[in-house]
Short mmCIF file of C-alpha atoms and ligand atoms in Angstrom, two decimals:
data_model
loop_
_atom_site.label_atom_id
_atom_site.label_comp_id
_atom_site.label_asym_id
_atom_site.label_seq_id
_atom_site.Cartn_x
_atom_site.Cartn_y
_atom_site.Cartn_z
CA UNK A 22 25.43 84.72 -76.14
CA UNK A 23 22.93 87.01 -76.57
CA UNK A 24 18.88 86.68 -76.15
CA UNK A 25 15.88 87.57 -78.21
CA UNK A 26 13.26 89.04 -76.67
CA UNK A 27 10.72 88.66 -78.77
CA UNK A 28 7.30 90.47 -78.09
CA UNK A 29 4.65 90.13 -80.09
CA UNK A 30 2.35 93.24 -81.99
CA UNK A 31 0.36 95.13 -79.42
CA UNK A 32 1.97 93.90 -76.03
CA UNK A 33 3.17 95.73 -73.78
CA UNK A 34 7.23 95.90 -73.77
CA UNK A 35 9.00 94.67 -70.53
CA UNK A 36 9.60 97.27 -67.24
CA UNK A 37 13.12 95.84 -66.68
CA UNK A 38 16.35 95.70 -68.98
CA UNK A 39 18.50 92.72 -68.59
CA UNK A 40 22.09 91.80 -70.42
CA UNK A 41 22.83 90.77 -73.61
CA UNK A 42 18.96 90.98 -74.52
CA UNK A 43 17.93 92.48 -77.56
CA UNK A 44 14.43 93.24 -78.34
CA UNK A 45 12.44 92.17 -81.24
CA UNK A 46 8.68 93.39 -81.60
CA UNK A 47 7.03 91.35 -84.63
CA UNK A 48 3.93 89.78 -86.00
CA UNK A 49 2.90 86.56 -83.78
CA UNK A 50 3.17 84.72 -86.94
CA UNK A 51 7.12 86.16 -87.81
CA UNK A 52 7.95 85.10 -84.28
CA UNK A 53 6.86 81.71 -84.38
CA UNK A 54 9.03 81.57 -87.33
CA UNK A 55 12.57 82.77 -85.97
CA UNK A 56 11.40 80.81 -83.44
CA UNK A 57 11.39 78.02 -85.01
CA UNK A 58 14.42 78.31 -87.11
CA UNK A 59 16.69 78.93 -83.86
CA UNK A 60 15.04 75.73 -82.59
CA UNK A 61 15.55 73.73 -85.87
CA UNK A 62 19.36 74.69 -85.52
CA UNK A 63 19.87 73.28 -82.03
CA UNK A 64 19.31 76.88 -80.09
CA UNK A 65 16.97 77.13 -77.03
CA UNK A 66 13.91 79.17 -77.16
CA UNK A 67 12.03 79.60 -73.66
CA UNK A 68 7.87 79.90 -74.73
CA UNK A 69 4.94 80.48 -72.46
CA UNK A 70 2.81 77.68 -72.13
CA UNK A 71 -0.49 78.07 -69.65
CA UNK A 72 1.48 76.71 -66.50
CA UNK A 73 4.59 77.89 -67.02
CA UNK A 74 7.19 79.11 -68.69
CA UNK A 75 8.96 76.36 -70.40
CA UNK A 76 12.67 76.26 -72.38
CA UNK A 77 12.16 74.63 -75.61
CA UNK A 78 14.56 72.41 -77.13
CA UNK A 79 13.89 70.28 -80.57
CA UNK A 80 13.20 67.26 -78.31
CA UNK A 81 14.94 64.32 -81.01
CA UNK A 82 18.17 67.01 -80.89
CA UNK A 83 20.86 65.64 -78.93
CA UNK A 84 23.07 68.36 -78.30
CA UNK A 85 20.02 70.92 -78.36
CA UNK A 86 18.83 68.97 -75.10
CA UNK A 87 22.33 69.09 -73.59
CA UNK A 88 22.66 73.02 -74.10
CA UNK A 89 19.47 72.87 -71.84
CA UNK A 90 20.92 70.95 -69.16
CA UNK A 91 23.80 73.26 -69.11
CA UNK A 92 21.64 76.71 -69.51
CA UNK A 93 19.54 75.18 -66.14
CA UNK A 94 22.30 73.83 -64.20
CA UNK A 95 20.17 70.76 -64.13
CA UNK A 96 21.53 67.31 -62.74
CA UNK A 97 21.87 64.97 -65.98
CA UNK A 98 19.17 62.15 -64.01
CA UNK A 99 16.46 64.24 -64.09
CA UNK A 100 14.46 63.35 -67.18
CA UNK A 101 12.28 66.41 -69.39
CA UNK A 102 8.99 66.28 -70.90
CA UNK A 103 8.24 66.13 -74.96
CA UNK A 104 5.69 68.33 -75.69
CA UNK A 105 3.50 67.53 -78.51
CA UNK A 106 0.98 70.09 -80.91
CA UNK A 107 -0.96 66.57 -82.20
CA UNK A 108 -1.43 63.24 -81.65
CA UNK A 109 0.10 62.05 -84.28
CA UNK A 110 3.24 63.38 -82.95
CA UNK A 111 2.96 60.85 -79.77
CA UNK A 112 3.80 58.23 -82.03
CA UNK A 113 7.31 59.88 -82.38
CA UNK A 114 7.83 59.38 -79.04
CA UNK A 115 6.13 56.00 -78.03
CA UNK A 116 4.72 52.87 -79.91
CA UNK A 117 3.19 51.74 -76.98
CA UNK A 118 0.34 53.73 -76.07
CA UNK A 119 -1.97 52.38 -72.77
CA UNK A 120 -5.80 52.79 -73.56
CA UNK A 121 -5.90 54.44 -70.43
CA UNK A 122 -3.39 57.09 -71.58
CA UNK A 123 -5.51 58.08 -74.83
CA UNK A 124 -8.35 58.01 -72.76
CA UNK A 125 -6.20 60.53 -70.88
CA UNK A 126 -5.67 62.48 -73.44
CA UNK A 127 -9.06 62.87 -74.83
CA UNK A 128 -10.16 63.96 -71.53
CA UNK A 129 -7.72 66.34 -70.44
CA UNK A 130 -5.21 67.66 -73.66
CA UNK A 131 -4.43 70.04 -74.91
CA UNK A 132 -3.93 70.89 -71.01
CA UNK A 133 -1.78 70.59 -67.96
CA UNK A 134 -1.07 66.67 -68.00
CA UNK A 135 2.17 65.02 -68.58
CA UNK A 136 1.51 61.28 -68.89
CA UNK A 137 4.45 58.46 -69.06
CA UNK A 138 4.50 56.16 -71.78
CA UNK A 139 6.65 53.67 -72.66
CA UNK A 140 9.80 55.44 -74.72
CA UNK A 141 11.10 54.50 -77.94
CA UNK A 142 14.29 53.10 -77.84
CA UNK A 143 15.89 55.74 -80.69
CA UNK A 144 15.07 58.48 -78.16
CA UNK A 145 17.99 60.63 -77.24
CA UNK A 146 19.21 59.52 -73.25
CA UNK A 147 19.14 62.62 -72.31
CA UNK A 148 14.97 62.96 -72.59
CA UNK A 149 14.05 60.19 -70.67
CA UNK A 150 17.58 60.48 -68.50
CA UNK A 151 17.70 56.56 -69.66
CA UNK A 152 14.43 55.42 -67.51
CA UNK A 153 12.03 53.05 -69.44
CA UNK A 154 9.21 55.69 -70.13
CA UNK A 155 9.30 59.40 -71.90
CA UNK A 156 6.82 62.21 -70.48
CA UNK A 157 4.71 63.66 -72.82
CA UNK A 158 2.06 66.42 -72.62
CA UNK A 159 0.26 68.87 -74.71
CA UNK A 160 -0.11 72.00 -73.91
CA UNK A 161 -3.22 74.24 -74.52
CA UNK A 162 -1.26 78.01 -74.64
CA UNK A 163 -1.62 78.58 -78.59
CA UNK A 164 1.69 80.01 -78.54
CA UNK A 165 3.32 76.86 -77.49
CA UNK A 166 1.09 74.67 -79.77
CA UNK A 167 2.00 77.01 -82.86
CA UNK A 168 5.82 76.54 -82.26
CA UNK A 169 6.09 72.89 -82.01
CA UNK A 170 3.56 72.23 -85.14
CA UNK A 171 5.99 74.84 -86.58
CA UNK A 172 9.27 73.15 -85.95
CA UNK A 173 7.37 69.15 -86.73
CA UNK A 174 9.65 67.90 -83.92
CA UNK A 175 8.77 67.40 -80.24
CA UNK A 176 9.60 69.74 -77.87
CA UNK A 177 11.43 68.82 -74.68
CA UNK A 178 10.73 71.67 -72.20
CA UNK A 179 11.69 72.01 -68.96
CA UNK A 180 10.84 74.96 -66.70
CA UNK A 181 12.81 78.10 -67.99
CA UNK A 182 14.52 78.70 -64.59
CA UNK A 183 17.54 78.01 -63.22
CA UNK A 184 17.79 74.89 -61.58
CA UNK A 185 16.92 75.38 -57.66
CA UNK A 186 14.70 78.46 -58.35
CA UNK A 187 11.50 78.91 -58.32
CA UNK A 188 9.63 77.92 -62.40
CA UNK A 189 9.11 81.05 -63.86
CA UNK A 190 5.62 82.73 -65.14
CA UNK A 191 6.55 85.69 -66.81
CA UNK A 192 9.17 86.51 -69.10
CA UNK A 193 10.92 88.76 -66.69
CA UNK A 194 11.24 85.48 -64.64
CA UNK A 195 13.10 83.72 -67.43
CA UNK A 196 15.30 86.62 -68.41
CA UNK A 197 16.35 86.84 -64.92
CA UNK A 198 17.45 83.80 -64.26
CA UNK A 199 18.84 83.01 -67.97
CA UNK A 200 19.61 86.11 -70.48
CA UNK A 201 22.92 85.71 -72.10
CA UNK A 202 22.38 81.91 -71.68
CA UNK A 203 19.61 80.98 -74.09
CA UNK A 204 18.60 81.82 -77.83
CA UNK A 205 15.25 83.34 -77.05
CA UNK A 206 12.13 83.73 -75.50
CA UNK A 207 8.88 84.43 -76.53
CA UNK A 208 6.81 86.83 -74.69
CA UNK A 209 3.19 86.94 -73.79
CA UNK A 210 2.34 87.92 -70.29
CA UNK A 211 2.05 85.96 -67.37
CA UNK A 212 0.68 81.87 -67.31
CA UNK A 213 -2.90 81.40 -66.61
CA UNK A 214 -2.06 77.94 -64.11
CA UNK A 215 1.16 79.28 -62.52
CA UNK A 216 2.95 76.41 -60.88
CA UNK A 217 3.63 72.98 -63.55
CA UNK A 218 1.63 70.40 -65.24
CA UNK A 219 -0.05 67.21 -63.08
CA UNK A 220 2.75 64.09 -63.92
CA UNK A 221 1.32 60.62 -64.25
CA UNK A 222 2.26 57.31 -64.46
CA UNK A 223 -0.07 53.98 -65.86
CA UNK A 224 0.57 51.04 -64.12
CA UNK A 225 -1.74 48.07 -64.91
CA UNK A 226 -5.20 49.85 -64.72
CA UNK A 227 -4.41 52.80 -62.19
CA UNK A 228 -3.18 55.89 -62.67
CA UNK A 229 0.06 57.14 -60.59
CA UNK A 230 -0.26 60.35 -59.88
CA UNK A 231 3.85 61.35 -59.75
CA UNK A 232 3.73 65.05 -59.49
CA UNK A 233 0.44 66.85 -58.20
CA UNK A 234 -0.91 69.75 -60.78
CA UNK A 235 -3.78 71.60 -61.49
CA UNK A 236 -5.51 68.46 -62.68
CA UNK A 237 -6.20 66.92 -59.38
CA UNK A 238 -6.46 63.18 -57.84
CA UNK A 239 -10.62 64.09 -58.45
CA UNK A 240 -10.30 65.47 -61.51
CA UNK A 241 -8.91 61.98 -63.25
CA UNK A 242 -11.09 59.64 -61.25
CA UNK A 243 -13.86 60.92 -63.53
CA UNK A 244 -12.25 58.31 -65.84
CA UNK A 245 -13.02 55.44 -63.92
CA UNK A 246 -10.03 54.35 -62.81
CA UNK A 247 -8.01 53.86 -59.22
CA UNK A 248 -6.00 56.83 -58.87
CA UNK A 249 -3.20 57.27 -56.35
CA UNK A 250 -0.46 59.07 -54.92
CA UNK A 251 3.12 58.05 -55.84
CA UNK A 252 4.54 56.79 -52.24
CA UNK A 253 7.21 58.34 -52.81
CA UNK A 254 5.95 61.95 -52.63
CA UNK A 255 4.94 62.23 -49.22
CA UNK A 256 7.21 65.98 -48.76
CA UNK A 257 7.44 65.33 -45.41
CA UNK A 258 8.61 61.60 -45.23
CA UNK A 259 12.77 62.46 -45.95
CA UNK A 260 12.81 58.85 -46.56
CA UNK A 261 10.43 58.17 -49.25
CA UNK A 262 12.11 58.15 -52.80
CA UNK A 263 10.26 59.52 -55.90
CA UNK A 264 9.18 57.90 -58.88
CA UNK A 265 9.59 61.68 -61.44
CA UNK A 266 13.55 62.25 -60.09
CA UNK A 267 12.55 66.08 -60.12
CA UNK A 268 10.64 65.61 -57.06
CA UNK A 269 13.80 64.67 -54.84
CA UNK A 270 15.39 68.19 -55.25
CA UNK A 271 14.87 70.73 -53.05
CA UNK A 272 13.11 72.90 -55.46
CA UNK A 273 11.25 76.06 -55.53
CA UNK A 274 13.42 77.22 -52.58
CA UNK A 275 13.67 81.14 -52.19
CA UNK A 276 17.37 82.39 -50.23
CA UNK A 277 15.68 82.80 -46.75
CA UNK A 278 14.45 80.59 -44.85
CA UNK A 279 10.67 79.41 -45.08
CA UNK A 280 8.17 77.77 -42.72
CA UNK A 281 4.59 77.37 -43.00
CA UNK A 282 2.10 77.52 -40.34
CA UNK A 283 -0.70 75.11 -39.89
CA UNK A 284 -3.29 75.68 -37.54
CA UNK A 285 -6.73 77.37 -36.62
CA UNK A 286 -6.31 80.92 -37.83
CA UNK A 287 -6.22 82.69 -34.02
CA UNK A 288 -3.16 80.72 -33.15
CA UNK A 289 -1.53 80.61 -36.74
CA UNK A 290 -1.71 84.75 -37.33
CA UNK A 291 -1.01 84.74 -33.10
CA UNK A 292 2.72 82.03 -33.79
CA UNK A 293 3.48 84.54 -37.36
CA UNK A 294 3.66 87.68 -35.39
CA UNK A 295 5.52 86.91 -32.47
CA UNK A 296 7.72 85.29 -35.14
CA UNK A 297 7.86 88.44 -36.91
CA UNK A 298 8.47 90.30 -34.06
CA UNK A 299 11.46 87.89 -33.08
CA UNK A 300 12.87 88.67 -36.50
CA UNK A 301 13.31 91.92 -36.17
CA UNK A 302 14.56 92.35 -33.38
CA UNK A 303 17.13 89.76 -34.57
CA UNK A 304 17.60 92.21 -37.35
CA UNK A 305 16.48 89.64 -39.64
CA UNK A 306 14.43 91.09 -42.56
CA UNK A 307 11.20 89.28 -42.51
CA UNK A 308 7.54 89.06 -44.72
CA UNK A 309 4.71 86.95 -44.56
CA UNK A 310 2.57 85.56 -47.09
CA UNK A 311 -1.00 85.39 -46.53
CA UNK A 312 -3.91 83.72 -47.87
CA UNK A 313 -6.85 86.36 -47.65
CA UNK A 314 -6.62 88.75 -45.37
CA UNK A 315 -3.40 91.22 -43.77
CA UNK A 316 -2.48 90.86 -40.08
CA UNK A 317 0.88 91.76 -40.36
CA UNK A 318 1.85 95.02 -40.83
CA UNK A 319 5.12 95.20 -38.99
CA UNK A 320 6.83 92.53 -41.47
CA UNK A 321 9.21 94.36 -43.72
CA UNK A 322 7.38 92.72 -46.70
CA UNK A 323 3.91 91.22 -46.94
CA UNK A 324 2.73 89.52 -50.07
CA UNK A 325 -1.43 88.52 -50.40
CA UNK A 326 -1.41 85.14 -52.71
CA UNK A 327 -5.11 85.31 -53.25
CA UNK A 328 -7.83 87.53 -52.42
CA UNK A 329 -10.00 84.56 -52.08
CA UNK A 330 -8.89 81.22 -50.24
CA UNK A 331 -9.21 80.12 -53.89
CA UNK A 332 -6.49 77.70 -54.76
CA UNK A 333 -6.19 78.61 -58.31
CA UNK A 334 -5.74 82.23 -57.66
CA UNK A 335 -3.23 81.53 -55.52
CA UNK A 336 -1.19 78.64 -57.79
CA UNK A 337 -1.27 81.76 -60.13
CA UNK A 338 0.82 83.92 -57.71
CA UNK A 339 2.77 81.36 -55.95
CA UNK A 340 6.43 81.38 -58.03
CA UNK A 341 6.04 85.32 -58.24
CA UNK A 342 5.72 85.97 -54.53
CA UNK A 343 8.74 83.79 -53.82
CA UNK A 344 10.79 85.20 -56.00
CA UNK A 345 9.92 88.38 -54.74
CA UNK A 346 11.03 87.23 -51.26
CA UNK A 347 14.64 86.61 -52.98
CA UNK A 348 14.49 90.02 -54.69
CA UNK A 349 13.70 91.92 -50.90
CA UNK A 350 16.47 89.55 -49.75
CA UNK A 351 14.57 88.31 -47.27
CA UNK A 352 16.14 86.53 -44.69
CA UNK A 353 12.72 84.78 -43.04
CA UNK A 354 9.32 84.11 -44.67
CA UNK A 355 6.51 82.86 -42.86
CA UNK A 356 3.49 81.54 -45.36
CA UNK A 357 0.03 80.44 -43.51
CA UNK A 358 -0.99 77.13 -43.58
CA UNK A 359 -3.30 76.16 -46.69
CA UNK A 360 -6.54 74.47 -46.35
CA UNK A 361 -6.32 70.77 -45.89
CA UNK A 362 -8.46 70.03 -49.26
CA UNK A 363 -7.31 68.22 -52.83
CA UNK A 364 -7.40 71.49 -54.47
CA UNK A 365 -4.90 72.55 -52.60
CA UNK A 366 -2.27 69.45 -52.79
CA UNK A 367 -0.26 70.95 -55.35
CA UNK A 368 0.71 74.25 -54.27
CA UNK A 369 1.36 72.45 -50.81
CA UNK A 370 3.84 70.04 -52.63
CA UNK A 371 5.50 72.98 -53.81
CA UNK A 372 5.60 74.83 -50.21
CA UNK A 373 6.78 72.23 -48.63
CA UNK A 374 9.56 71.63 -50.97
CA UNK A 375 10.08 74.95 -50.79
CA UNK A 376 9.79 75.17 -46.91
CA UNK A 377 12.61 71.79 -46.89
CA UNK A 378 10.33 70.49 -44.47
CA UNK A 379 10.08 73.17 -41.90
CA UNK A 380 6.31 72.81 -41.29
CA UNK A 381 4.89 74.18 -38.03
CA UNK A 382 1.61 72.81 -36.44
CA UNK A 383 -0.15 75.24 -33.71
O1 TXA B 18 4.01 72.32 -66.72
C1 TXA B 18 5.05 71.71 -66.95
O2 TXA B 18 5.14 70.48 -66.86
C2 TXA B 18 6.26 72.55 -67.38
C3 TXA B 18 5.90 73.21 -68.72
C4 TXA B 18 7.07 73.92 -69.36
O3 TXA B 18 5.34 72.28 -69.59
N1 TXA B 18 7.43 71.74 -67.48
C5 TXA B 18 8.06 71.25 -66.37
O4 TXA B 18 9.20 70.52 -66.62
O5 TXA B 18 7.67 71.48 -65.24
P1 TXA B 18 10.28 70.16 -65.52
O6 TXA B 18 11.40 69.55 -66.26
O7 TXA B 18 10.57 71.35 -64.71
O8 TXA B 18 9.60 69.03 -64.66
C6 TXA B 18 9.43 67.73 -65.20
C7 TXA B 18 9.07 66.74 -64.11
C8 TXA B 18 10.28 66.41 -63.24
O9 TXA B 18 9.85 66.24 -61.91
C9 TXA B 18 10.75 65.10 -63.85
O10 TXA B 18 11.47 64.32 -62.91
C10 TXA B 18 9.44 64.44 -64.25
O11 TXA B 18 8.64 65.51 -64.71
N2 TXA B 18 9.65 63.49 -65.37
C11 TXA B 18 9.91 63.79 -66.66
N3 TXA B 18 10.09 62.67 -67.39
C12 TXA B 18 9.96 61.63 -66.54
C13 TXA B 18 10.10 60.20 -66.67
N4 TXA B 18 10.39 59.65 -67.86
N5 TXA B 18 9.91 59.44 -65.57
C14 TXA B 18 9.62 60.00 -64.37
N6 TXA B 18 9.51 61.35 -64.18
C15 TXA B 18 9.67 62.15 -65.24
MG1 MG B 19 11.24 72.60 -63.21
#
């Protein structure tokens, strides 16, 4: 199949080629339109939205949302997220709406939140993955909002990788893990939160908090309400099941092998060298990523994530760095430990899932 690339007026084109990609520049406004009417004939269109990258299917579309299970290699019990450009498009999606939910949504939309609400029964299986409740979030990138008011439908959207890699922020992330495969994708730069939305759940008066985001555990007690952590996530309990399915895969996981280092920073840079040095002389390529400053010049690849301990600098560079690890084929990667603060919960769910567990304490 091949892929539009569509880029609008005034950006920059892409560095890279990739197959059966061709290239449209247009008007914002002519985009959103072939856009949509891919989308309105059951084609996938990946669009940017301010976490990340997602791949749009018209969410009420039953064989649109099985193309996207086959484009991600996605197992068929992991349910996908409607997105929505107004309220009055929740009610195509639920009838039962919590008054803590449009509380919710007052507070935090249009914005990285996905909340579950109780699905409609006419919604196609293969949104909710035949659970009781649909997620549903909408998303502040105007690009994203523009395209689903365009098309009047929902729009289910998963991450616009392939299944097991890391979510993509930039269109040379989707292309490379799904030109040929998809309709299109709309380009505008790289996503302002970098790693996906904060899932949550409503059970009696507390909110569940299923995946961590952006949008912390602090952030939606300013409502009032008990929030808490779904038991299930705990990345380093093998035993605990999940309440979102996505959370049981080993996701995010670059091709060599990952550990992060907790620790006082001495003995943390002290363990990553020796490491390092152990790795090469293994002949094993090896890099390092690093929170804010470089002690580790004799990796074969070292990647800063912030220049500030600041966790939403490095959320922005998180998927980028490990996929740069896959690129440079790395065959170990070392990441220091991050501070043990809310803020930083979410990118730690994501290196631990990435790391599969292998967590080091010096
Ligand atoms: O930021 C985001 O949320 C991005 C952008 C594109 O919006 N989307 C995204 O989708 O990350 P995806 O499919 O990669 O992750 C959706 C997560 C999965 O962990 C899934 O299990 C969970 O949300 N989820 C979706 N619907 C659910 C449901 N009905 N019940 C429980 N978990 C659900
Ligand atoms: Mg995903």
């Amino acid at each position: 199949m091949q892929t539009v690339l569509w880029i609008p007026d005034n950006h920059p084109p892409l560095t890279k080629t990739y197959p059966d990609t061709i290239i449209r520049s247009l008007p914002l406004a002519a985009i959103i339109r072939e856009a949509t009417n891919l989308l309105a004939t059951g084609e996938l269109v990946a669009f940017p939205t301010e976490t990340v990258y997602g791949l749009g299917a018209n969410a009420l579309d039953q064989q649109a949302l099985a193309r996207v299970f086959a484009a991600k290699g996605r197992p068929s019990d992991n349910p996908l997220i409607a997105h929505v450009a107004s309220l009055s498009q929740v009610a195509m999606l639920s009838d039962q709406v919590p008054t803590i939910a449009w509380e919710l949504m007052s507070r935090f939309w249009p914005g990285p939140l996905s909340i579950l609400l109780p699905a409609l029964p006419t919604l196609p299986m293969q949104l909710t993955a035949g659970l009781p409740h649909v997620a549903v979030r909408m998303p502040r990138h105007a690009i994203a909002r523009a395209l689903i008011a365009s098309l009047g439908h929902p729009i289910a959207a998963p991450s616009a990788n392939l299944s097991g890699r890391p979510s993509p922020t930039t269109p040379d992330h989707v292309l490379t893990d799904l030109a040929g495969r998809i309709g299109g994708v709309i380009s505008s730069g790289a996503c302002e939160v970098g790693i996906e939305s904060t899932v949550v759940a409503i059970d009696e008066n507390r909110i569940v908090i299923l995946r961590p985001g952006q949008i912390s555990g602090g952030d939606l007690e300013q409502l009032g309400y008990t929030v808490r952590y779904d038991a299930g996530l705990d990345d380093r309990d093998v035993k605990a099941v999940p309440r979102a399915p996505g959370q049981k895969y080993r996701h995010y996981a670059p091709t060599g092998q990952l550990t992060v280092v907790i620790g006082p920073d001495e003995k943390m840079i002290d363990y990553i060298q020796s490491g390092i040095r152990k790795s090469r002389a293994a002949n094993l390529r090896v890099g390092v990523l690093y929170l804010a400053e470089e002690h580790y010049d004799e990796a074969d690849l070292s990647i800063r994530l912030g220049v500030s301990r600041q966790s939403d600098e490095i959320a922005r560079n998180l998927y980028s760095a490990l996929r740069t690890c896959d690129d440079q084929m790395l065959d170990v990667i070392f990441v220091e430990g991050l501070p043990d603060q809310e803020s930083f919960r979410a990118i730690g769910n994501r290196l631990y899932k990435a790391a599969s567990g292998r967590v080091v304490q010096v």
